[in-house]
Tab-separated table of C-alpha atoms and ligand atoms in Angstrom:
chain	number	residue	atom	x	y	z
A	699	MET	CA	-220.748	-181.408	-99.032
A	700	LEU	CA	-219.284	-177.947	-99.321
A	701	ARG	CA	-217.835	-178.273	-95.789
A	702	ILE	CA	-216.095	-181.556	-96.724
A	703	ASP	CA	-214.583	-179.924	-99.833
A	704	LYS	CA	-213.294	-177.076	-97.707
A	705	LEU	CA	-211.728	-179.483	-95.239
A	706	MET	CA	-210.074	-181.460	-98.037
A	707	LEU	CA	-208.709	-178.294	-99.565
A	708	ALA	CA	-207.294	-177.166	-96.233
A	709	ALA	CA	-205.628	-180.563	-95.735
A	710	ALA	CA	-204.174	-180.461	-99.245
A	711	LEU	CA	-202.844	-176.956	-98.664
A	712	SER	CA	-201.144	-177.853	-95.391
A	713	CYS	CA	-199.503	-180.883	-97.059
A	714	ALA	CA	-198.205	-178.632	-99.819
A	715	ALA	CA	-196.894	-176.167	-97.242
A	716	LEU	CA	-195.048	-178.942	-95.459
A	717	ALA	CA	-193.523	-180.268	-98.641
A	718	GLY	CA	-192.431	-176.819	-99.754
A	719	GLY	CA	-191.278	-175.425	-96.393
A	720	ALA	CA	-189.553	-178.383	-94.770
A	721	ARG	CA	-186.893	-180.155	-96.805
A	722	ALA	CA	-187.038	-183.910	-96.876
A	723	ASP	CA	-183.792	-184.233	-94.939
A	724	GLY	CA	-183.546	-181.039	-93.038
A	725	THR	CA	-181.109	-178.199	-92.691
A	726	VAL	CA	-178.084	-177.900	-90.455
A	727	GLU	CA	-175.856	-174.981	-89.672
A	728	VAL	CA	-172.610	-176.547	-88.490
A	729	LEU	CA	-170.130	-174.610	-86.353
A	730	HIS	CA	-166.636	-176.111	-86.352
A	731	TRP	CA	-162.940	-175.157	-86.460
A	732	TRP	CA	-161.736	-177.509	-89.133
A	733	THR	CA	-160.081	-175.169	-91.595
A	734	SER	CA	-156.614	-176.674	-92.242
A	735	GLY	CA	-156.031	-178.868	-95.323
A	736	GLY	CA	-156.656	-182.236	-93.655
A	737	GLU	CA	-159.420	-180.920	-91.416
A	738	ALA	CA	-161.327	-179.291	-94.277
A	739	LYS	CA	-161.117	-182.491	-96.276
A	740	ALA	CA	-162.536	-184.476	-93.367
A	741	VAL	CA	-165.443	-182.145	-92.619
A	742	GLY	CA	-166.103	-182.023	-96.376
A	743	GLU	CA	-166.940	-185.731	-96.158
A	744	LEU	CA	-169.691	-184.996	-93.657
A	745	LYS	CA	-171.087	-182.152	-95.728
A	746	GLN	CA	-171.115	-184.341	-98.802
A	747	ALA	CA	-172.857	-187.221	-97.011
A	748	PHE	CA	-175.489	-184.862	-95.610
A	749	GLU	CA	-176.148	-183.236	-98.963
A	750	ALA	CA	-176.318	-186.628	-100.665
A	751	GLU	CA	-179.347	-187.327	-98.471
A	752	GLY	CA	-181.009	-184.154	-99.718
A	753	GLY	CA	-180.184	-182.005	-96.716
A	754	LYS	CA	-179.034	-178.397	-96.730
A	755	TRP	CA	-175.661	-177.699	-95.078
A	756	ILE	CA	-174.768	-174.210	-93.899
A	757	ASP	CA	-171.067	-174.087	-93.102
A	758	SER	CA	-169.880	-171.941	-90.160
A	759	PRO	CA	-166.133	-172.481	-89.826
A	760	ILE	CA	-164.285	-170.467	-87.179
A	761	ALA	CA	-160.556	-170.685	-87.872
A	762	GLY	CA	-158.198	-171.382	-84.979
A	763	GLY	CA	-156.615	-174.694	-84.063
A	764	GLY	CA	-157.757	-176.286	-80.835
A	765	GLY	CA	-161.125	-174.517	-81.080
A	766	ASP	CA	-160.718	-171.654	-78.612
A	767	ALA	CA	-161.978	-169.064	-81.113
A	768	ALA	CA	-164.888	-171.336	-82.061
A	769	MET	CA	-165.939	-171.674	-78.430
A	770	THR	CA	-165.936	-167.885	-78.007
A	771	ALA	CA	-168.091	-167.548	-81.115
A	772	LEU	CA	-170.447	-170.232	-79.815
A	773	ARG	CA	-170.996	-168.404	-76.518
A	774	ALA	CA	-171.819	-165.207	-78.390
A	775	ARG	CA	-174.333	-167.029	-80.606
A	776	VAL	CA	-176.080	-168.671	-77.657
A	777	MET	CA	-176.193	-165.385	-75.705
A	778	ALA	CA	-177.811	-163.753	-78.720
A	779	GLY	CA	-180.467	-166.484	-78.701
A	780	ASN	CA	-179.328	-167.783	-82.074
A	781	PRO	CA	-177.400	-171.051	-81.565
A	782	PRO	CA	-176.157	-173.068	-84.556
A	783	THR	CA	-177.938	-176.400	-85.151
A	784	ALA	CA	-174.839	-178.536	-84.682
A	785	VAL	CA	-171.571	-177.685	-82.946
A	786	GLN	CA	-168.212	-179.424	-82.727
A	787	LEU	CA	-167.807	-179.714	-78.962
A	788	LYS	CA	-166.227	-182.151	-76.578
A	789	GLY	CA	-165.507	-183.547	-73.140
A	790	PRO	CA	-166.823	-181.719	-70.085
A	791	GLY	CA	-167.972	-178.905	-72.386
A	792	ILE	CA	-170.811	-181.160	-73.522
A	793	GLN	CA	-172.006	-181.579	-69.951
A	794	GLU	CA	-171.614	-177.865	-69.235
A	795	TRP	CA	-173.900	-176.896	-72.127
A	796	ALA	CA	-176.350	-179.708	-71.342
A	797	GLU	CA	-176.627	-178.560	-67.710
A	798	GLN	CA	-177.595	-175.128	-68.972
A	799	GLY	CA	-180.438	-176.723	-70.904
A	800	ALA	CA	-178.896	-175.683	-74.231
A	801	LEU	CA	-178.870	-179.081	-75.954
A	802	ASN	CA	-181.405	-181.325	-77.681
A	803	ASP	CA	-180.974	-185.044	-77.235
A	804	VAL	CA	-180.778	-187.538	-80.095
A	805	GLN	CA	-181.642	-190.542	-77.951
A	806	ASP	CA	-184.175	-191.937	-80.437
A	807	VAL	CA	-181.523	-192.005	-83.183
A	808	ALA	CA	-179.030	-193.595	-80.766
A	809	GLU	CA	-181.481	-196.344	-79.835
A	810	VAL	CA	-182.308	-197.233	-83.415
A	811	GLY	CA	-178.580	-197.262	-84.252
A	812	ASN	CA	-177.621	-199.226	-81.144
A	813	TRP	CA	-174.925	-196.730	-80.195
A	814	ASP	CA	-174.489	-198.264	-76.746
A	815	SER	CA	-173.233	-201.489	-78.231
A	816	VAL	CA	-170.727	-199.988	-80.706
A	817	LEU	CA	-169.064	-197.213	-78.685
A	818	PRO	CA	-166.385	-197.694	-76.019
A	819	PRO	CA	-168.274	-197.199	-72.715
A	820	ALA	CA	-165.931	-194.410	-71.586
A	821	LEU	CA	-166.736	-192.458	-74.753
A	822	ALA	CA	-170.474	-193.168	-74.601
A	823	LYS	CA	-170.522	-191.696	-71.087
A	824	ILE	CA	-169.072	-188.394	-72.302
A	825	MET	CA	-171.753	-188.193	-75.025
A	826	LYS	CA	-174.680	-188.588	-72.610
A	827	TYR	CA	-176.462	-186.271	-70.240
A	828	GLU	CA	-178.913	-187.736	-67.754
A	829	GLY	CA	-178.743	-191.045	-69.586
A	830	LYS	CA	-179.561	-189.646	-73.031
A	831	TYR	CA	-177.198	-189.020	-75.943
A	832	VAL	CA	-176.736	-185.292	-76.551
A	833	ALA	CA	-173.637	-185.710	-78.752
A	834	ALA	CA	-172.365	-188.010	-81.477
A	835	PRO	CA	-168.631	-188.841	-81.607
A	836	VAL	CA	-166.791	-188.825	-84.919
A	837	ASN	CA	-163.372	-190.089	-83.921
A	838	ILE	CA	-160.615	-191.000	-81.507
A	839	HIS	CA	-157.579	-188.771	-81.787
A	840	ARG	CA	-154.349	-189.491	-79.951
A	841	VAL	CA	-152.442	-186.462	-78.658
A	842	ASP	CA	-149.087	-187.986	-77.628
A	843	TRP	CA	-147.424	-188.359	-81.006
A	844	ILE	CA	-144.090	-187.325	-82.487
A	845	TRP	CA	-144.046	-186.696	-86.257
A	846	ALA	CA	-140.658	-186.718	-87.913
A	847	SER	CA	-138.914	-186.020	-91.181
A	848	PRO	CA	-136.792	-189.053	-92.185
A	849	GLU	CA	-134.742	-186.753	-94.394
A	850	ALA	CA	-133.894	-184.378	-91.521
A	851	LEU	CA	-133.116	-187.257	-89.163
A	852	LYS	CA	-130.792	-188.761	-91.733
A	853	LYS	CA	-128.955	-185.484	-92.257
A	854	ALA	CA	-128.437	-185.186	-88.514
A	855	GLY	CA	-127.360	-188.804	-88.074
A	856	VAL	CA	-130.355	-189.724	-85.900
A	857	GLU	CA	-130.917	-193.409	-86.482
A	858	ALA	CA	-134.139	-194.168	-84.650
A	859	MET	CA	-137.178	-192.440	-83.232
A	860	PRO	CA	-136.574	-191.559	-79.572
A	861	THR	CA	-138.185	-193.738	-76.915
A	862	THR	CA	-137.136	-191.757	-73.828
A	863	TRP	CA	-136.931	-188.013	-73.218
A	864	GLU	CA	-133.141	-188.358	-72.914
A	865	GLU	CA	-133.070	-189.881	-76.384
A	866	PHE	CA	-135.378	-187.144	-77.627
A	867	ASN	CA	-133.045	-184.448	-76.272
A	868	ALA	CA	-129.989	-186.166	-77.740
A	869	ALA	CA	-131.666	-186.419	-81.155
A	870	ALA	CA	-132.790	-182.773	-80.954
A	871	ASP	CA	-129.217	-181.694	-80.135
A	872	LYS	CA	-127.977	-183.539	-83.204
A	873	LEU	CA	-130.604	-181.884	-85.402
A	874	GLN	CA	-129.560	-178.468	-84.135
A	875	ASP	CA	-125.881	-179.287	-84.669
A	876	ALA	CA	-126.740	-180.159	-88.263
A	877	GLY	CA	-128.238	-176.677	-88.700
A	878	LEU	CA	-131.840	-177.870	-88.688
A	879	ILE	CA	-134.779	-176.860	-86.525
A	880	ALA	CA	-135.174	-179.616	-83.939
A	881	LEU	CA	-138.790	-179.032	-82.949
A	882	ALA	CA	-141.409	-177.441	-85.204
A	883	HIS	CA	-143.803	-175.674	-82.876
A	884	GLY	CA	-146.429	-172.986	-82.933
A	885	GLY	CA	-146.430	-170.739	-79.889
A	886	GLN	CA	-150.134	-170.659	-79.102
A	887	PRO	CA	-151.430	-171.521	-75.616
A	888	TRP	CA	-153.175	-174.747	-76.681
A	889	GLN	CA	-150.062	-175.940	-78.529
A	890	ASP	CA	-147.821	-175.158	-75.543
A	891	ALA	CA	-150.278	-177.104	-73.370
A	892	THR	CA	-150.165	-179.993	-75.834
A	893	LEU	CA	-146.382	-180.240	-75.352
A	894	PHE	CA	-146.807	-179.905	-71.600
A	895	GLU	CA	-149.306	-182.745	-71.210
A	896	THR	CA	-147.269	-185.181	-73.300
A	897	VAL	CA	-144.267	-184.392	-71.092
A	898	VAL	CA	-146.314	-184.851	-67.893
A	899	LEU	CA	-147.430	-188.272	-69.134
A	900	GLY	CA	-143.894	-189.208	-70.169
A	901	ILE	CA	-142.172	-188.060	-66.990
A	902	GLY	CA	-144.834	-188.931	-64.437
A	903	GLY	CA	-146.735	-191.839	-66.001
A	904	ALA	CA	-150.501	-192.246	-66.346
A	905	ASP	CA	-151.316	-192.325	-62.616
A	906	PHE	CA	-149.454	-189.106	-62.024
A	907	TYR	CA	-151.039	-187.500	-65.096
A	908	ARG	CA	-154.481	-188.404	-63.810
A	909	LYS	CA	-153.790	-187.089	-60.320
A	910	ALA	CA	-152.330	-183.805	-61.554
A	911	LEU	CA	-154.246	-182.966	-64.731
A	912	VAL	CA	-157.608	-184.652	-64.159
A	913	GLU	CA	-158.192	-184.896	-60.403
A	914	LEU	CA	-156.227	-181.676	-59.799
A	915	ASP	CA	-154.632	-183.159	-56.697
A	916	ASP	CA	-152.735	-180.394	-54.925
A	917	ALA	CA	-149.820	-182.583	-53.776
A	918	ALA	CA	-149.299	-183.895	-57.321
A	919	LEU	CA	-149.416	-180.364	-58.726
A	920	ARG	CA	-146.740	-179.251	-56.242
A	921	SER	CA	-144.578	-182.381	-56.551
A	922	ASP	CA	-141.005	-182.882	-57.719
A	923	THR	CA	-142.412	-184.831	-60.669
A	924	MET	CA	-144.178	-181.662	-61.805
A	925	ILE	CA	-140.940	-179.718	-61.431
A	926	ALA	CA	-139.174	-182.359	-63.545
A	927	SER	CA	-141.922	-182.029	-66.173
A	928	PHE	CA	-141.375	-178.272	-66.389
A	929	ASP	CA	-137.628	-178.937	-66.689
A	930	GLN	CA	-138.277	-181.061	-69.785
A	931	LEU	CA	-140.662	-178.446	-71.169
A	932	ARG	CA	-137.878	-175.880	-70.747
A	933	LYS	CA	-135.631	-178.207	-72.717
A	934	LEU	CA	-138.245	-178.386	-75.507
A	935	ARG	CA	-138.395	-174.590	-75.529
A	936	SER	CA	-134.693	-174.563	-76.414
A	937	TYR	CA	-135.382	-176.695	-79.504
A	938	VAL	CA	-137.898	-174.395	-81.256
A	939	ASP	CA	-136.895	-171.804	-83.856
A	940	PRO	CA	-137.015	-168.038	-83.157
A	941	ASN	CA	-140.176	-167.566	-85.258
A	942	PHE	CA	-142.358	-169.974	-83.313
A	943	SER	CA	-144.569	-167.378	-81.681
A	944	GLY	CA	-148.198	-167.472	-82.858
A	945	ARG	CA	-147.502	-169.968	-85.645
A	946	ASP	CA	-150.436	-172.210	-86.610
A	947	TRP	CA	-149.942	-175.914	-85.931
A	948	ASN	CA	-150.370	-176.919	-89.576
A	949	LEU	CA	-147.585	-174.547	-90.615
A	950	ALA	CA	-145.363	-176.348	-88.104
A	951	THR	CA	-146.387	-179.638	-89.734
A	952	GLY	CA	-145.340	-178.129	-93.064
A	953	MET	CA	-141.835	-177.508	-91.675
A	954	VAL	CA	-141.464	-181.218	-90.934
A	955	MET	CA	-142.960	-182.079	-94.321
A	956	ARG	CA	-140.311	-180.006	-96.092
A	957	GLY	CA	-137.486	-181.419	-93.971
A	958	GLU	CA	-136.697	-178.035	-92.383
A	959	ALA	CA	-137.472	-179.411	-88.942
A	960	GLY	CA	-136.889	-182.849	-87.463
A	961	PHE	CA	-139.841	-183.283	-85.116
A	962	GLN	CA	-143.290	-182.018	-84.264
A	963	ILE	CA	-145.151	-183.103	-81.132
A	964	MET	CA	-148.829	-182.924	-82.013
A	965	GLY	CA	-152.002	-185.010	-82.095
A	966	ASP	CA	-152.732	-187.127	-85.149
A	967	TRP	CA	-154.696	-184.369	-86.887
A	968	ALA	CA	-151.122	-183.564	-88.035
A	969	LYS	CA	-151.217	-186.841	-89.931
A	970	GLY	CA	-154.285	-185.497	-91.744
A	971	GLU	CA	-152.056	-182.684	-93.065
A	972	PHE	CA	-149.362	-185.082	-94.279
A	973	LEU	CA	-151.978	-187.256	-95.977
A	974	ALA	CA	-153.771	-184.297	-97.583
A	975	ALA	CA	-150.386	-183.372	-99.118
A	976	GLY	CA	-150.054	-186.880	-100.551
A	977	LYS	CA	-147.329	-187.998	-98.117
A	978	VAL	CA	-146.918	-191.633	-97.150
A	979	PRO	CA	-146.371	-192.674	-93.517
A	980	GLY	CA	-143.202	-194.707	-92.971
A	981	GLU	CA	-141.702	-193.211	-96.142
A	982	ASP	CA	-142.203	-189.466	-96.303
A	983	PHE	CA	-142.816	-189.024	-92.594
A	984	LEU	CA	-142.528	-191.090	-89.428
A	985	CYS	CA	-144.814	-191.466	-86.436
A	986	ALA	CA	-144.025	-192.643	-82.914
A	987	SER	CA	-145.639	-192.077	-79.579
A	988	THR	CA	-143.961	-189.542	-77.302
A	989	PRO	CA	-141.752	-191.174	-74.644
A	990	GLY	CA	-143.657	-192.822	-71.813
A	991	ASN	CA	-146.488	-195.259	-71.374
A	992	GLY	CA	-150.052	-194.385	-72.036
A	993	PHE	CA	-152.441	-192.805	-74.496
A	994	ILE	CA	-153.801	-189.274	-74.303
A	995	LEU	CA	-157.344	-189.354	-75.628
A	996	ASN	CA	-159.041	-186.590	-77.576
A	997	SER	CA	-162.354	-187.330	-79.240
A	998	ASP	CA	-164.283	-184.927	-81.459
A	999	SER	CA	-168.040	-184.937	-81.368
A	1000	PHE	CA	-171.010	-182.923	-82.489
A	1001	THR	CA	-173.706	-181.619	-80.181
A	1002	PHE	CA	-177.165	-180.510	-81.127
A	1003	PHE	CA	-178.282	-177.161	-79.790
A	1004	LYS	CA	-181.876	-176.262	-78.905
A	1005	VAL	CA	-183.266	-174.956	-82.139
A	1006	SER	CA	-186.847	-174.866	-83.307
A	1007	GLY	CA	-188.517	-175.625	-86.596
A	1008	GLU	CA	-189.189	-179.015	-88.079
A	1009	ASP	CA	-186.541	-178.528	-90.734
A	1010	ASN	CA	-183.757	-177.951	-88.202
A	1011	LEU	CA	-184.877	-180.738	-85.888
A	1012	LYS	CA	-184.959	-183.134	-88.804
A	1013	GLY	CA	-181.459	-181.979	-89.814
A	1014	GLN	CA	-180.096	-182.750	-86.347
A	1015	LYS	CA	-181.400	-186.288	-86.440
A	1016	VAL	CA	-180.163	-186.989	-89.954
A	1017	LEU	CA	-176.733	-185.602	-89.051
A	1018	ALA	CA	-176.551	-187.699	-85.875
A	1019	ARG	CA	-177.431	-190.844	-87.825
A	1020	LEU	CA	-174.874	-190.099	-90.555
A	1021	ILE	CA	-172.074	-189.328	-88.097
A	1022	MET	CA	-172.459	-192.697	-86.471
A	1023	SER	CA	-172.772	-194.701	-89.695
A	1024	PRO	CA	-169.832	-197.092	-90.220
A	1025	GLU	CA	-169.298	-195.803	-93.790
A	1026	PHE	CA	-168.941	-192.217	-92.643
A	1027	GLN	CA	-166.709	-193.123	-89.701
A	1028	LYS	CA	-164.365	-194.784	-92.154
A	1029	VAL	CA	-164.066	-192.073	-94.814
A	1030	PHE	CA	-163.969	-189.275	-92.277
A	1031	ASN	CA	-161.183	-190.794	-90.203
A	1032	LEU	CA	-159.104	-191.765	-93.229
A	1033	ALA	CA	-158.932	-188.035	-93.949
A	1034	LYS	CA	-158.766	-186.707	-90.393
A	1035	GLY	CA	-155.802	-188.769	-89.179
A	1036	SER	CA	-157.777	-190.289	-86.315
A	1037	ILE	CA	-159.433	-193.687	-85.886
A	1038	PRO	CA	-163.194	-194.354	-85.770
A	1039	ALA	CA	-165.096	-193.860	-82.528
A	1040	ARG	CA	-167.135	-196.980	-83.370
A	1041	THR	CA	-165.343	-200.155	-82.368
A	1042	ASP	CA	-166.740	-202.235	-85.247
A	1043	VAL	CA	-165.217	-200.427	-88.250
A	1044	PRO	CA	-162.454	-202.564	-89.847
A	1045	LEU	CA	-159.090	-200.787	-90.022
A	1046	ASP	CA	-157.746	-202.708	-93.051
A	1047	ASP	CA	-157.605	-199.594	-95.223
A	1048	PHE	CA	-155.987	-197.454	-92.514
A	1049	ASP	CA	-152.238	-196.671	-92.399
A	1050	ILE	CA	-149.570	-197.918	-89.996
A	1051	CYS	CA	-149.902	-194.954	-87.629
A	1052	ALA	CA	-153.668	-195.498	-87.275
A	1053	LYS	CA	-153.146	-199.205	-86.661
A	1054	ARG	CA	-150.531	-198.401	-84.049
A	1055	SER	CA	-152.937	-195.957	-82.426
A	1056	HIS	CA	-155.614	-198.627	-82.235
A	1057	GLU	CA	-153.257	-201.238	-80.750
A	1058	ASP	CA	-151.923	-198.773	-78.188
A	1059	LEU	CA	-155.454	-197.710	-77.308
A	1060	LEU	CA	-156.455	-201.288	-76.537
A	1061	ALA	CA	-153.267	-201.782	-74.494
A	1062	ALA	CA	-153.888	-198.541	-72.598
A	1063	ILE	CA	-157.449	-199.612	-71.763
A	1064	GLU	CA	-156.106	-202.977	-70.580
A	1065	ASN	CA	-153.318	-201.404	-68.463
A	1066	ASP	CA	-155.402	-198.493	-67.240
A	1067	THR	CA	-153.067	-195.948	-68.839
A	1068	LEU	CA	-155.687	-194.228	-71.009
A	1069	VAL	CA	-155.937	-190.561	-69.942
A	1070	PRO	CA	-158.065	-187.681	-71.248
A	1071	SER	CA	-156.412	-184.639	-72.819
A	1072	MET	CA	-156.314	-181.529	-70.652
A	1073	ALA	CA	-155.176	-179.303	-73.535
A	1074	HIS	CA	-157.990	-180.560	-75.787
A	1075	GLU	CA	-160.826	-180.103	-73.331
A	1076	MET	CA	-161.384	-183.710	-72.395
A	1077	ALA	CA	-160.285	-183.555	-68.766
A	1078	VAL	CA	-161.249	-180.481	-66.772
A	1079	PRO	CA	-163.742	-177.592	-66.959
A	1080	ARG	CA	-162.837	-174.760	-69.323
A	1081	SER	CA	-162.083	-172.390	-66.444
A	1082	VAL	CA	-159.425	-174.729	-65.009
A	1083	ARG	CA	-158.021	-175.517	-68.447
A	1084	GLY	CA	-157.661	-171.754	-68.942
A	1085	GLU	CA	-155.427	-171.546	-65.861
A	1086	PHE	CA	-153.213	-174.364	-67.158
A	1087	LEU	CA	-152.902	-172.732	-70.571
A	1088	ASP	CA	-152.076	-169.290	-69.146
A	1089	LEU	CA	-149.372	-170.594	-66.827
A	1090	VAL	CA	-147.772	-173.009	-69.290
A	1091	THR	CA	-147.626	-170.286	-71.938
A	1092	GLN	CA	-146.125	-167.787	-69.489
A	1093	PHE	CA	-143.495	-170.357	-68.575
A	1094	PHE	CA	-142.752	-171.090	-72.223
A	1095	ASN	CA	-142.295	-167.408	-73.015
A	1096	SER	CA	-140.227	-166.303	-70.033
A	1097	ASP	CA	-137.358	-167.520	-67.897
A	1098	MET	CA	-139.648	-168.576	-65.033
A	1099	SER	CA	-138.058	-171.391	-63.018
A	1100	SER	CA	-139.649	-174.842	-62.898
A	1101	GLN	CA	-140.118	-174.460	-59.142
A	1102	ASP	CA	-141.970	-171.150	-59.574
A	1103	ALA	CA	-144.070	-172.554	-62.383
A	1104	THR	CA	-145.114	-175.482	-60.224
A	1105	THR	CA	-146.138	-173.316	-57.281
A	1106	ARG	CA	-147.916	-170.770	-59.454
A	1107	LEU	CA	-149.768	-173.468	-61.348
A	1108	ALA	CA	-150.970	-175.191	-58.168
A	1109	ASP	CA	-152.099	-171.841	-56.698
A	1110	ALA	CA	-153.957	-170.904	-59.883
A	1111	VAL	CA	-155.708	-174.266	-60.118
A	1112	GLN	CA	-156.769	-174.016	-56.497
A	1113	ARG	CA	-158.265	-170.576	-57.069
A	1114	ALA	CA	-160.163	-171.821	-60.126
A	1115	MET	CA	-161.680	-174.841	-58.399
B	634	GAL	C1	-158.250	-180.426	-81.640
B	634	GAL	C2	-159.335	-181.185	-82.343
B	634	GAL	C3	-158.798	-181.807	-83.562
B	634	GAL	C4	-157.937	-180.868	-84.381
B	634	GAL	C5	-157.105	-179.900	-83.549
B	634	GAL	C6	-156.484	-178.748	-84.302
B	634	GAL	O1	-158.704	-179.881	-80.442
B	634	GAL	O2	-159.839	-182.178	-81.504
B	634	GAL	O3	-159.858	-182.335	-84.319
B	634	GAL	O4	-158.669	-180.279	-85.332
B	634	GAL	O5	-157.800	-179.394	-82.477
B	634	GAL	O6	-157.422	-177.855	-84.778
């Protein structure tokens, strides 16, 4: 009798310990780089949804557009044996960390939620390692956008958004003649590379883009088309203001918002900034794809690092489930400027730029002109991307000729492969 009492007491105590120690819906420490106005609003939606389920959210933002600083911080945390529970990570980077055995899978959550049937297959593939989901996608961003100030265009007598690079240059000349900044730009390597890849797509087309920036084909990298792309990048360099160096991308968006600059070439996270400031697309600002045919894809996702403890493991699963819920995909993307990663979320409440993005995405899939972003870590390993960024930035900040840039880029890529 006494033994049974003891056993019951022990069982009761361990239940109490569980209830007290492990929260019902877990804890997550989330490492991300979403610190601008629109970005913070969007990640706030995820925090709020997680907390509404009773979970504990520990925020670890690492400022720096494009995420280079965040990735450096992540490496340091993993080296120190103290990875965050969830990390904003994407493209080949997901596979790189998975190969090192650093990630937990969330396959059970994915099966219950039927992720395979609601994600575009190309995206689902990026999220999986050895057939199991190790990441959950939050969105589909498009990189090849031009954002414009209708007020600045009007002042300069530019009547329509440019549809070719010649038209872009002519419009930019007019803006400069009117005393305005033609192109709002922040001189940071990832932003320079963002300009570069939109130009490569526009000048060379999707097949060329793929050969040069994804397959790293040596002949494509050394081709006349690449030289012509650098020529157009040089042209863009002549349209930025003298204070461009080091400027954050959202400050460049602000220049367009205030009508100081005519254009910004940037992914649709820039739209998140306009929206966070209460601006209306089609009225206060304009959107159009950069000249050329295609769609440069950039998708954000969260990965789940190998952490221990029931509380953390529970947190990872709850977060994965929330990220992929249709409700979250809607509210998050309304704030972020992107469109949902799930294909079954109605876009009725989304703006004209998002609808355009969706239509162009479907057309690009149909025409095989959908390409992954090199600048935003969707296309090539980090080491190769680093070579692209270094060279493009050197070109942008010197008088290097297009011919030299082409040769130096091809040599650098070859060394990195
Ligand atoms: C991209 C990221 C976007 C956006 C941008 C600027 O790489 O995919 O979500 O935040 O950087 O920080």
